[in-house]
CSV table of C-alpha atoms and ligand atoms in Angstrom, one decimal:
chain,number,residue,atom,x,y,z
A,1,UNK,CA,-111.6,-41.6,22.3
A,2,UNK,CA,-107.9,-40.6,22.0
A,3,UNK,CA,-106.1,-41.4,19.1
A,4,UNK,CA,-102.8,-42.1,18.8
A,5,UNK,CA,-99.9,-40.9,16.0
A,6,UNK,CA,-100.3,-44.3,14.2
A,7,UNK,CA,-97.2,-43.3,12.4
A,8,UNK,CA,-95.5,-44.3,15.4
A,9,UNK,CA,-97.0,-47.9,14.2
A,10,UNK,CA,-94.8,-47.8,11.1
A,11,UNK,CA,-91.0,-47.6,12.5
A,12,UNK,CA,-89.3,-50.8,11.4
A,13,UNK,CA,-88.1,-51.9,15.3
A,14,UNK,CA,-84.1,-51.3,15.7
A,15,UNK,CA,-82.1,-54.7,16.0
A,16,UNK,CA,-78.6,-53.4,15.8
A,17,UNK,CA,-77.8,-53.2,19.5
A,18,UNK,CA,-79.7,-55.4,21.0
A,19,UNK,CA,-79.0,-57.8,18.7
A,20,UNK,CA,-75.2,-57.2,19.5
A,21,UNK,CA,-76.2,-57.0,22.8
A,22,UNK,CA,-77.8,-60.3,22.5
A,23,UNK,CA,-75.4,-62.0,20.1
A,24,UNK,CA,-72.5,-60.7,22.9
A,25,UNK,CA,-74.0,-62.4,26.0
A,26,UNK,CA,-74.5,-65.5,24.4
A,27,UNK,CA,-70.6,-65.8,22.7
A,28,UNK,CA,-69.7,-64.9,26.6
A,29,UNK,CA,-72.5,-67.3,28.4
A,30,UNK,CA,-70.4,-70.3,26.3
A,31,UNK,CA,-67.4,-69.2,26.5
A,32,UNK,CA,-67.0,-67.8,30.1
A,33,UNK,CA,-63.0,-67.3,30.2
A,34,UNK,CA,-63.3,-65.4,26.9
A,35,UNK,CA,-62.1,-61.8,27.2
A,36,UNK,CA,-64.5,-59.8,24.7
A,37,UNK,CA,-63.5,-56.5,23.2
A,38,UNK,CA,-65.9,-53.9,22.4
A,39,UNK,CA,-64.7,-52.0,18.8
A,40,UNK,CA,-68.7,-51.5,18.8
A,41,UNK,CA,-69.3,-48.7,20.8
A,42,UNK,CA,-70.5,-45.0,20.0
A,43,UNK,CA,-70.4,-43.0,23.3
A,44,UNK,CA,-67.2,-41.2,24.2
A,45,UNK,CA,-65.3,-42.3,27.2
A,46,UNK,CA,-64.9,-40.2,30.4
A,47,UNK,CA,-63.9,-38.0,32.4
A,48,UNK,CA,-64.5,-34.8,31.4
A,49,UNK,CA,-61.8,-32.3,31.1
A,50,UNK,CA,-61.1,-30.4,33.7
A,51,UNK,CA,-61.9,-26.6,32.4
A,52,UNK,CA,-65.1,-28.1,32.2
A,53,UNK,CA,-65.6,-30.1,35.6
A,54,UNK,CA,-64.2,-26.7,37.0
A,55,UNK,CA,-67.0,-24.7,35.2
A,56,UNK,CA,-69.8,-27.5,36.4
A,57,UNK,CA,-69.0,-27.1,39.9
A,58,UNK,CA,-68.6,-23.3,40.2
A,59,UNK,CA,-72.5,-23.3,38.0
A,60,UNK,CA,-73.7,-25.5,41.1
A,61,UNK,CA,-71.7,-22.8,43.4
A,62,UNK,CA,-73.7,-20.3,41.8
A,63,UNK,CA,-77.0,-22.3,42.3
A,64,UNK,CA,-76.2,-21.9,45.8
A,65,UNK,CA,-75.7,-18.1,46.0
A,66,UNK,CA,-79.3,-16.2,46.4
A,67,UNK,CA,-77.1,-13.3,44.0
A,68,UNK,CA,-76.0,-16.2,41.6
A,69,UNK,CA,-79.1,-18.0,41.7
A,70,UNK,CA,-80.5,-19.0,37.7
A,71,UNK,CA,-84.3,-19.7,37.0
A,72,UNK,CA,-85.5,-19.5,33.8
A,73,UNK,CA,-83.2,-18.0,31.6
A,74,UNK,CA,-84.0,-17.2,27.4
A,75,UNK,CA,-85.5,-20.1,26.2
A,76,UNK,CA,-82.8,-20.2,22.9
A,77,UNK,CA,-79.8,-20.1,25.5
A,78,UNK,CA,-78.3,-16.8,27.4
A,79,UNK,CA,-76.6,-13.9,25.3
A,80,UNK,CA,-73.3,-14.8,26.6
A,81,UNK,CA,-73.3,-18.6,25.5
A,82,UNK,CA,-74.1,-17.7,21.9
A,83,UNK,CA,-72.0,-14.8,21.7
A,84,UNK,CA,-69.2,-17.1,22.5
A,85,UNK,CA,-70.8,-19.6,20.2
A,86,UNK,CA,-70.3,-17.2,17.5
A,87,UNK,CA,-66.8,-15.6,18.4
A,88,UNK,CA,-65.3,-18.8,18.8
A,89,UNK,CA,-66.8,-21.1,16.8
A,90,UNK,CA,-67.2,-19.3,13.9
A,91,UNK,CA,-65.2,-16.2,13.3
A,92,UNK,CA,-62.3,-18.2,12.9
A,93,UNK,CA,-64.1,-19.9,10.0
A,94,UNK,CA,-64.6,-16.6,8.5
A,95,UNK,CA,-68.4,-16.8,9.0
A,96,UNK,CA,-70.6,-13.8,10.9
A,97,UNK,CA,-73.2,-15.3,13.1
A,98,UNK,CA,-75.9,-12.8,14.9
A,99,UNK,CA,-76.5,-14.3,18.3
A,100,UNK,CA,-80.1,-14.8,17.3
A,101,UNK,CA,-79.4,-16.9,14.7
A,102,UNK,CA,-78.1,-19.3,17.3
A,103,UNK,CA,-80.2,-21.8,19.3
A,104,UNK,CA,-78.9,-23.6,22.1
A,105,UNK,CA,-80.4,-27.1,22.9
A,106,UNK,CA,-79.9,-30.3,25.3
A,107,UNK,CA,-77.9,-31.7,21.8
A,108,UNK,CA,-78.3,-32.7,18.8
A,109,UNK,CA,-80.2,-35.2,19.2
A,110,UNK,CA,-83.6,-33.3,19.9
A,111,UNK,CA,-83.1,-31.2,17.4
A,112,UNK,CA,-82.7,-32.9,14.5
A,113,UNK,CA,-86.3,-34.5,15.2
A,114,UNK,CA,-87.9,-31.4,17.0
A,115,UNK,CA,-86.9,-28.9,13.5
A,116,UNK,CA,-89.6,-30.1,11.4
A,117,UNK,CA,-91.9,-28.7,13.5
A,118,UNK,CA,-92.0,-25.5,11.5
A,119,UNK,CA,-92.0,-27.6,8.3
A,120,UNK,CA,-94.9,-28.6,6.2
A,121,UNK,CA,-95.8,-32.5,6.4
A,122,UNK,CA,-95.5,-32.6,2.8
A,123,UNK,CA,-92.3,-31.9,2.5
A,124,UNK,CA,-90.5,-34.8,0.2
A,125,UNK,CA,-87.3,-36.0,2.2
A,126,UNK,CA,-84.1,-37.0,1.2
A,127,UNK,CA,-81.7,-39.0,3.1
A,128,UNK,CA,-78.0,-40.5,2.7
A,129,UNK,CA,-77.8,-44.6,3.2
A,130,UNK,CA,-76.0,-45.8,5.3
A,131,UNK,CA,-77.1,-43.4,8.0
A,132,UNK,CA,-77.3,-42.1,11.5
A,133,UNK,CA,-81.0,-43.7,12.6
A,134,UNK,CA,-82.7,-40.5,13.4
A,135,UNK,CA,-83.3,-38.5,10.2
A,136,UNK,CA,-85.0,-41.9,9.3
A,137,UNK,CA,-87.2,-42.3,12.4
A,138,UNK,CA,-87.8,-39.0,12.8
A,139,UNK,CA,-89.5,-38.8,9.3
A,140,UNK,CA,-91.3,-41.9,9.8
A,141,UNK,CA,-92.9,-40.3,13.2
A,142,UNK,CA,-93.7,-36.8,11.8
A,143,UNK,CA,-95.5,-39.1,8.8
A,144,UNK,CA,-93.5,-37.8,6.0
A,145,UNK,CA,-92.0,-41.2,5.1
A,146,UNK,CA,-94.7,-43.5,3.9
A,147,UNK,CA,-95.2,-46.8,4.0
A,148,UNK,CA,-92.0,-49.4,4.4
A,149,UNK,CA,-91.7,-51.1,1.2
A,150,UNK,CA,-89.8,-54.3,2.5
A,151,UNK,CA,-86.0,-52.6,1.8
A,152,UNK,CA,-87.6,-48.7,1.7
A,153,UNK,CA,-89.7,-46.3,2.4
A,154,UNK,CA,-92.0,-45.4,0.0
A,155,UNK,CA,-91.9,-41.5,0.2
A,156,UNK,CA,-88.1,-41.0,1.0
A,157,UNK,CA,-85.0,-40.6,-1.6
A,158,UNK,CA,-82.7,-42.6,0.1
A,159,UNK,CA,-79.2,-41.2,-1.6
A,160,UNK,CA,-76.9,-44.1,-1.4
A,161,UNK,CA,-73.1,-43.2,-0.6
A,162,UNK,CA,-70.2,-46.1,-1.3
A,163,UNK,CA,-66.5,-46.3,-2.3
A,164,UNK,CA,-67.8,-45.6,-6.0
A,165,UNK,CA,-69.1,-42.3,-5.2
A,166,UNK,CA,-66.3,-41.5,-2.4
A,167,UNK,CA,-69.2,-41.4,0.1
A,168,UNK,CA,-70.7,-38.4,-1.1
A,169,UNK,CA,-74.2,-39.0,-2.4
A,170,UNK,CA,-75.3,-38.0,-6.2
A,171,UNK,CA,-77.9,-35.5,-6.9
A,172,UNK,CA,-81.4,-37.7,-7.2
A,173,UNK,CA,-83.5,-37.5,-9.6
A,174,UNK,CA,-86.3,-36.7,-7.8
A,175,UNK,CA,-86.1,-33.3,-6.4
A,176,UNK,CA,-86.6,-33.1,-2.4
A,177,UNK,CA,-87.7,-30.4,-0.4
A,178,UNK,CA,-85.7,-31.3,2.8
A,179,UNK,CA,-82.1,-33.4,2.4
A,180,UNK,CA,-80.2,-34.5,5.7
A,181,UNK,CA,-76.4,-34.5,5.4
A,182,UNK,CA,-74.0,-36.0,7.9
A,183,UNK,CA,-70.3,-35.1,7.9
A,184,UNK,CA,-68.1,-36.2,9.3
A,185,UNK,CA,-70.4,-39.0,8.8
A,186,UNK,CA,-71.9,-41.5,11.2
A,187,UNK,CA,-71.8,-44.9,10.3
A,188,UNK,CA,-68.8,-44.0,8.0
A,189,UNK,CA,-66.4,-42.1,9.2
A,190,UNK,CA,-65.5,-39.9,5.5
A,191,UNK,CA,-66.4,-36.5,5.0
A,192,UNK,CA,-67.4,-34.3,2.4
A,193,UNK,CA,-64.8,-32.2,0.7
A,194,UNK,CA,-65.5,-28.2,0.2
A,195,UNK,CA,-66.2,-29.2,-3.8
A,196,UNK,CA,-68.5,-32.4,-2.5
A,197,UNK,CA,-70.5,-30.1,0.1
A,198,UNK,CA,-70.8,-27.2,-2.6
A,199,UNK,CA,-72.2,-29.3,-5.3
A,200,UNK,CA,-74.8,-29.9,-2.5
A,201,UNK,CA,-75.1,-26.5,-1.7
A,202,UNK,CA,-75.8,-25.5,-5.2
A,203,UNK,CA,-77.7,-27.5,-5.6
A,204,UNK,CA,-80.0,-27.1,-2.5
A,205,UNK,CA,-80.4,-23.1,-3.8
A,206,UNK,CA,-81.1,-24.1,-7.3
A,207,UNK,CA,-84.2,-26.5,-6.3
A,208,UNK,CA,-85.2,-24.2,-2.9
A,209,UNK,CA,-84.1,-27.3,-1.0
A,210,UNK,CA,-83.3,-27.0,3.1
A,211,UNK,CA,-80.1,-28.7,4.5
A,212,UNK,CA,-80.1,-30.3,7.4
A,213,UNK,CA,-76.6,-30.2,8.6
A,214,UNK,CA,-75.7,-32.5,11.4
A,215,UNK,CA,-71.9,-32.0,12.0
A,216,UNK,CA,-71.5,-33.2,15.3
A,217,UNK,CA,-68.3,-34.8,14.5
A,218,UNK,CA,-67.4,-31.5,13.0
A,219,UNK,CA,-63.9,-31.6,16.3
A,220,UNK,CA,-62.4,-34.7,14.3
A,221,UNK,CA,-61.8,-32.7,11.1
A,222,UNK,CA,-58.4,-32.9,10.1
A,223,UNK,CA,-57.9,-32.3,6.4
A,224,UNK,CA,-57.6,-29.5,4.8
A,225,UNK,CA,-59.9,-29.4,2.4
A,226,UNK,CA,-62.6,-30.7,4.7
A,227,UNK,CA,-65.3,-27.4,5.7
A,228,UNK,CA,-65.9,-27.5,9.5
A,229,UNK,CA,-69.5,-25.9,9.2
A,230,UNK,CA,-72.0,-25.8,5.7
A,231,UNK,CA,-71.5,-21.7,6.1
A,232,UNK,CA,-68.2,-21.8,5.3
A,233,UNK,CA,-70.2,-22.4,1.1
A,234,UNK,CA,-70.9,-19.4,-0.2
A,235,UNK,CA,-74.6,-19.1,-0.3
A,236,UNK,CA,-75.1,-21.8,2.6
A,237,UNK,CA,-76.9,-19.5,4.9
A,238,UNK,CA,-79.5,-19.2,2.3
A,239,UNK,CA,-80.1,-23.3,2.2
A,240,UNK,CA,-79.0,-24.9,5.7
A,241,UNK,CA,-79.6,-25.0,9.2
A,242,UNK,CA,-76.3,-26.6,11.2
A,243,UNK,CA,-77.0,-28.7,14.0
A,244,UNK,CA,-74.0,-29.1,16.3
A,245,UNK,CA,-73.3,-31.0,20.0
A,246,UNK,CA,-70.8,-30.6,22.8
A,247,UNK,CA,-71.4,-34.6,23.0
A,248,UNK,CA,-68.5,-35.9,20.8
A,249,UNK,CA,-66.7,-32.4,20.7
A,250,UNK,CA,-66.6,-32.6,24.7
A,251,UNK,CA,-67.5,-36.1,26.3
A,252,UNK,CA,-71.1,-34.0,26.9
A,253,UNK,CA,-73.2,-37.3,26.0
A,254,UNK,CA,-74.0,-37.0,29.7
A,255,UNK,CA,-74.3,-33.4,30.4
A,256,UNK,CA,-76.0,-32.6,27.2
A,257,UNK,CA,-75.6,-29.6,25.5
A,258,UNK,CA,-75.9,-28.6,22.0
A,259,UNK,CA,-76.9,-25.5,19.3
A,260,UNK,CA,-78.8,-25.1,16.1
A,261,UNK,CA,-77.9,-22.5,13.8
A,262,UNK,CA,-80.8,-20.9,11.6
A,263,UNK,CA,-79.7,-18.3,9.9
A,264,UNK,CA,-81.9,-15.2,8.9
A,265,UNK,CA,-81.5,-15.3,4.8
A,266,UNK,CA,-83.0,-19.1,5.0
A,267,UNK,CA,-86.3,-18.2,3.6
A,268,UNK,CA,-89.5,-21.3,3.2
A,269,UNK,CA,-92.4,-20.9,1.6
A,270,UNK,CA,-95.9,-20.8,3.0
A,271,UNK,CA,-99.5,-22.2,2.2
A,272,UNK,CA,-100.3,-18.8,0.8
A,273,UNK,CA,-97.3,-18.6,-1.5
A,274,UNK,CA,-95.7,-15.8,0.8
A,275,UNK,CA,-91.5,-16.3,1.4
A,276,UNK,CA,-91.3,-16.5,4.9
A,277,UNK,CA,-88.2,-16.3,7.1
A,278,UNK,CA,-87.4,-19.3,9.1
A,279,UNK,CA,-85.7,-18.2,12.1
A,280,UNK,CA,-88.6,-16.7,13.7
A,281,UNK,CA,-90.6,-19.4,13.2
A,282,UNK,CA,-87.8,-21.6,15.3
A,283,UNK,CA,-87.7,-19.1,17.9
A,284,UNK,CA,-91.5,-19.1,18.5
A,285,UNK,CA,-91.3,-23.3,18.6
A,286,UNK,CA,-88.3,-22.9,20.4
A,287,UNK,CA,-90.2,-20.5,22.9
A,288,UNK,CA,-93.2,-22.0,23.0
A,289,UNK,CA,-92.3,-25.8,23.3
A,290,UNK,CA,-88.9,-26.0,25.3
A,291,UNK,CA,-87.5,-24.3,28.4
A,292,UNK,CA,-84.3,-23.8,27.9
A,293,UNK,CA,-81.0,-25.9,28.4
A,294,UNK,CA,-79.4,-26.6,32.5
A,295,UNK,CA,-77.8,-23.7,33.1
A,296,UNK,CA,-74.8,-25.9,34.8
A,297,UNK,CA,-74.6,-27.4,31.2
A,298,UNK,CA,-74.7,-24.2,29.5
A,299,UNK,CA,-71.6,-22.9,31.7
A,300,UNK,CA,-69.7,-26.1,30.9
A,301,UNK,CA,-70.3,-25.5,27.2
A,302,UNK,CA,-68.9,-22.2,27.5
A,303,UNK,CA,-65.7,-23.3,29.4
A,304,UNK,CA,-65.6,-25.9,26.3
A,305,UNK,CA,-65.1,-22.8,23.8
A,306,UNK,CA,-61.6,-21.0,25.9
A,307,UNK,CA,-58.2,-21.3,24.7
A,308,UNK,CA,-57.2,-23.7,27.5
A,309,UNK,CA,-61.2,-25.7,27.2
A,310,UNK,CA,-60.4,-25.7,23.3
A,311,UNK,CA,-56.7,-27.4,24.1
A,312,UNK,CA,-58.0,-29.8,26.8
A,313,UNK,CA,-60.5,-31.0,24.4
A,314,UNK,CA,-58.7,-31.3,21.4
A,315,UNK,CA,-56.1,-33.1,23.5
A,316,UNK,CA,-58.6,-35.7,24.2
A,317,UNK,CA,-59.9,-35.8,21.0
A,318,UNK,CA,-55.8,-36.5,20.0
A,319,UNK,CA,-56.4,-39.9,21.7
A,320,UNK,CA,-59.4,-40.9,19.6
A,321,UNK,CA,-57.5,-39.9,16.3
A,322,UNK,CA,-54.8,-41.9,17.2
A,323,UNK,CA,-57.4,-45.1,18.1
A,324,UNK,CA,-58.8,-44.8,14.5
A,325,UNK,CA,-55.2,-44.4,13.4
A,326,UNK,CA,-54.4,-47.9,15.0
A,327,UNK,CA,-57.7,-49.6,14.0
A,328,UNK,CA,-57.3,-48.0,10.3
A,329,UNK,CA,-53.4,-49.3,9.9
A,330,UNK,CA,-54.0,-52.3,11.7
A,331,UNK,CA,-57.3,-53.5,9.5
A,332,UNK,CA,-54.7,-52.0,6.2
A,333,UNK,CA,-52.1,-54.2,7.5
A,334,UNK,CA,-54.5,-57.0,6.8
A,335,UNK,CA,-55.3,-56.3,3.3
A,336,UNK,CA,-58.6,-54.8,4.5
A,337,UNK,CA,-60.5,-52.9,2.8
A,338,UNK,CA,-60.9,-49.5,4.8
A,339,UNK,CA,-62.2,-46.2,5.1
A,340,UNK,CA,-62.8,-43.0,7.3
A,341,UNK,CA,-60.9,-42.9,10.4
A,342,UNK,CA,-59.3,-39.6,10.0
A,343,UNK,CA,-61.4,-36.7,10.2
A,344,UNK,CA,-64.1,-38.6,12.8
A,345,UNK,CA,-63.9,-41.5,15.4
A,346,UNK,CA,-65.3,-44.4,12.8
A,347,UNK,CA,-63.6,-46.6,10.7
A,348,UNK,CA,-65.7,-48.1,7.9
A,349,UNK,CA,-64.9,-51.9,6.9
A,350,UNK,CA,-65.7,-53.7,3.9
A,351,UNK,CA,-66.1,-57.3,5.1
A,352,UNK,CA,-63.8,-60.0,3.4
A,353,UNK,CA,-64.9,-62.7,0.9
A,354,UNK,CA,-68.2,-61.3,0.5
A,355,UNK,CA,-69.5,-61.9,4.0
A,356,UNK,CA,-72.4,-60.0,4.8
A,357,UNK,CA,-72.2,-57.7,8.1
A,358,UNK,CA,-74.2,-59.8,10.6
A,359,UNK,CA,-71.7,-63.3,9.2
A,360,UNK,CA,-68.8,-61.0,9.8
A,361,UNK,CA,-69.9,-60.2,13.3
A,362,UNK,CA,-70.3,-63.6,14.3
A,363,UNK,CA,-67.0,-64.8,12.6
A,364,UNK,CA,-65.2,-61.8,14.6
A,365,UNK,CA,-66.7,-62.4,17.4
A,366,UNK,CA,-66.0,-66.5,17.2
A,367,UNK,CA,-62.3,-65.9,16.2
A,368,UNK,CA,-61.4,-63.0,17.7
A,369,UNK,CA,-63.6,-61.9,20.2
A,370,UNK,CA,-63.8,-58.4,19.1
A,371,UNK,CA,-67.5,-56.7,18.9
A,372,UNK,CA,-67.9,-54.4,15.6
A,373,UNK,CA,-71.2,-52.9,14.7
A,374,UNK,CA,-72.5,-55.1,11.1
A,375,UNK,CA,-72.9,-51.9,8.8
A,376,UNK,CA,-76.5,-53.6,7.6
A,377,UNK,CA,-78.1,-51.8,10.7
A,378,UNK,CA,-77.6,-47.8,9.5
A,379,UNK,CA,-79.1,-49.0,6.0
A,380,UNK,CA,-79.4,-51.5,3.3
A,381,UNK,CA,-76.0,-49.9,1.6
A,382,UNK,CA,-74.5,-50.7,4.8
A,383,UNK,CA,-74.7,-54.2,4.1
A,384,UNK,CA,-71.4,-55.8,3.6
A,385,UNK,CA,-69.3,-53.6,6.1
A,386,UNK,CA,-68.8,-53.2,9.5
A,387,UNK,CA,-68.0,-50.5,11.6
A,388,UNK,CA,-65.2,-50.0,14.3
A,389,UNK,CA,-65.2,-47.3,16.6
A,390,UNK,CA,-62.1,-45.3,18.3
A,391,UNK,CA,-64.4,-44.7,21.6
A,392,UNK,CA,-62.2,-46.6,24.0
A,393,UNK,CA,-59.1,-47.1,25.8
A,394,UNK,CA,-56.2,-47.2,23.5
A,395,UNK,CA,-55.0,-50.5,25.5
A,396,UNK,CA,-58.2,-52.6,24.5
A,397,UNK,CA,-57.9,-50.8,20.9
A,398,UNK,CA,-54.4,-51.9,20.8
A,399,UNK,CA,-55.2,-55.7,22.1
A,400,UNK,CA,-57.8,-55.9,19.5
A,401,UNK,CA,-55.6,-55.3,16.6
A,402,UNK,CA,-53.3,-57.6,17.5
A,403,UNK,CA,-56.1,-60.6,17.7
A,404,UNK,CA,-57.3,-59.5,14.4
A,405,UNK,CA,-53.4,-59.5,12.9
A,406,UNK,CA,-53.2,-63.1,13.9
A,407,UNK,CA,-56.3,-64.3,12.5
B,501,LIG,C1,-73.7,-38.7,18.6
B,501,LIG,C2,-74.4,-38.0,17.4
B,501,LIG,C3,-75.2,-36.9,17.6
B,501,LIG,C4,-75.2,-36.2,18.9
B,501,LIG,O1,-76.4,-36.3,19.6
B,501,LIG,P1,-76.5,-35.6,21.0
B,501,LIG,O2,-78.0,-35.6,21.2
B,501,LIG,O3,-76.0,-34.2,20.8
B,501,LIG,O4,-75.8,-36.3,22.1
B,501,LIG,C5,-75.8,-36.3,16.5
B,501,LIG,N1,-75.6,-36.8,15.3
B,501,LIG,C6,-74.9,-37.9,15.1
B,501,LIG,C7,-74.7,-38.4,13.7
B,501,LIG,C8,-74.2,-38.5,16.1
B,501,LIG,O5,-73.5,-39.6,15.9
């Protein structure tokens, strides 16, 4: 008789959206001449740029060609893709990538979940709150998260992150064996400074921790003294593997197209007590258990990373800064209390006389008719805060604002 992953039987069922979904419809079903504005949304808005509709189109040229034809290719993504990963993505930075310490993937997404493949189940997991759903799920599946304890799980250290701490979570007491960070982060919008990221870092070394480093808002970074990629720590290569997407860099939600850096110092140890590299180990899952990436996305990617596919993009990105710009002054002008919004798309809300993030929802959506997304859904220290994202047209963005203003 088959069996099935009964760990699959243990993830808590995801309400957020289609409970706004739900709570949206019915708002608009009573009150049909409302015109609803959606502040909720995390998907970039189209088109693509052109560099890059240019590059998809001469790829399908190419597909047309018996000379220019692509099969199969390298199942971790052709030479040329990750050499131009590593020229221009990270010897700016100052850091030396080989090319086979780059992976390219369909995103980010995959990734994040497919990467403990080549670590043991027993790995003790560590996790910031509030939270991007996947490092959560993604645990629960592979079976490394326990049982759900009615506000957590039993076997992760969920590493809270507030205004208290500035959003960067405080070393647990519990050591882990496998920490997730996100930053620029998803649901709230703040980053970790060089000194935050560094104490993580160190910290990561000292205990023989691995990173997982999910920057794929790492385009939004404007400050200074905000790192665009966990490599730019000393000792980083020695702790983290960097997960990055074309999706928010590029509008590529669609196209999908991503990489995973695992450098060749990061070292795990075995059953055996040996030290063994990891990289290998990735390329042999990678080898083994995916085909490679489209090669029509692949050449897109690479028009992404060109002087004039770096300007086009950043000029896009330009818009969404200035979106969180308008939602972040416009909630300040309010006496809100605010945060992100400058290095990432997300601005992160606490929600006025104590309301909790599903009473603020409803309230917004009854005065205002403006959809957030209640904080509550990416983790219990989410509750009490909304989120508002700069994904959308400046207009609606701009209309919404001034509803809020005149509440
Ligand atoms: C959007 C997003 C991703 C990107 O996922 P893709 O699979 O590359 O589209 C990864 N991590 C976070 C936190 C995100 O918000």
């Amino acid at each position: 008789m088959i069996q099935i992953n009964s760990e699959f039987l243990k993830l808590r069922k995801s309400y957020l959206f289609t409970e706004i979904v739900h709570r949206t419809r019915a708002y608009e079903q009573e009150h049909p001449s409302a015109k609803v504005l959606r502040l909720g949304v995390g998907d970039v808005q189209g088109p693509l740029v052109p560099v890059v509709i240019d590059a998809l189109h001469k790829a399908v040229e190419d597909m047309a060609t018996v000379e220019r034809f692509h099969g199969y290719g390298l199942e971790e993504g052709p030479l040329w893709l990750r050499q131009r990963i590593a020229d221009f993505d990270y010897t700016p930075l100052g850091i030396h990538l080989d090319t086979d310490e780059i992976f390219i993937s369909d995103g980010a997404g995959s990734d994040l979940g497919n990467i403990t493949d080549i670590l043991a189940l027993n790995n003790r997991v560590a996790i910031a709150d509030p939270v991007y759903p996947a490092y959560v799920d993604t645990s629960v599946m592979a079976g490394r998260a326990g049982d759900w304890m009615e506000d957590h799980w039993s076997d992760i250290i969920m590493l809270p992150c507030n205004p208290q701490n500035d959003f960067c979570p405080a070393l647990p007491d519990e050591t882990p064996d496998l920490i997730y960070l996100c930053s620029p982060n998803n649901p709230t919008g703040t980053a970790l400074t060089y000194d935050q990221l560094r104490m993580w870092v160190d910290y990561a070394r000292r205990v023989r921790a691995l990173i997982i480093f999910d920057c794929a808002y790492e385009a939004f970074v404007q400050d200074k003294d905000v790192p665009h990629s966990i490599y730019e720590i000393e000792g980083a290569k020695e702790c983290a593997i960097e997960i990055r997407s074309f999706s928010k860099t590029a509008g590529f939600t669609g196209v999908r197209c991503g990489y995973t850096v695992v450098p060749k110092a990061l070292y795990g140890r075995a059953a055996d007590g040996r030290d063994v590299q990891l990289n290998p180990l990735w390329l042999r899952r990678v080898c083994t258990k995916y085909n490679g990436t489209s090669y029509i996305s692949e050449r897109a990617a690479e028009a992404v990373l060109t002087p004039e596919g770096y300007r086009q993009t950043r000029e896009q990105i330009a818009v969404y800064h200035h979106n969180a710009q308008l939602i972040l002054s416009g909630l300040q002008g309010i006496g809100m209390e605010v945060y992100g919004g400058v290095n990432s798309p997300y601005i992160w809300m606490r929600t006025p006389r104590n309301m909790s993030s599903w009473e603020y929802f409803d309230y917004l959506l009854g005065t205002a008719q403006v959809v957030c997304t209640p904080g509550v859904g990416f983790g219990r220290e989410g509750e009490g805060f909304v989120r508002f994202s700069a994904f959308g047209m400046t207009e609606t963005i701009e209309e919404a604002m001034q509803r809020i203003r005149q509440l």
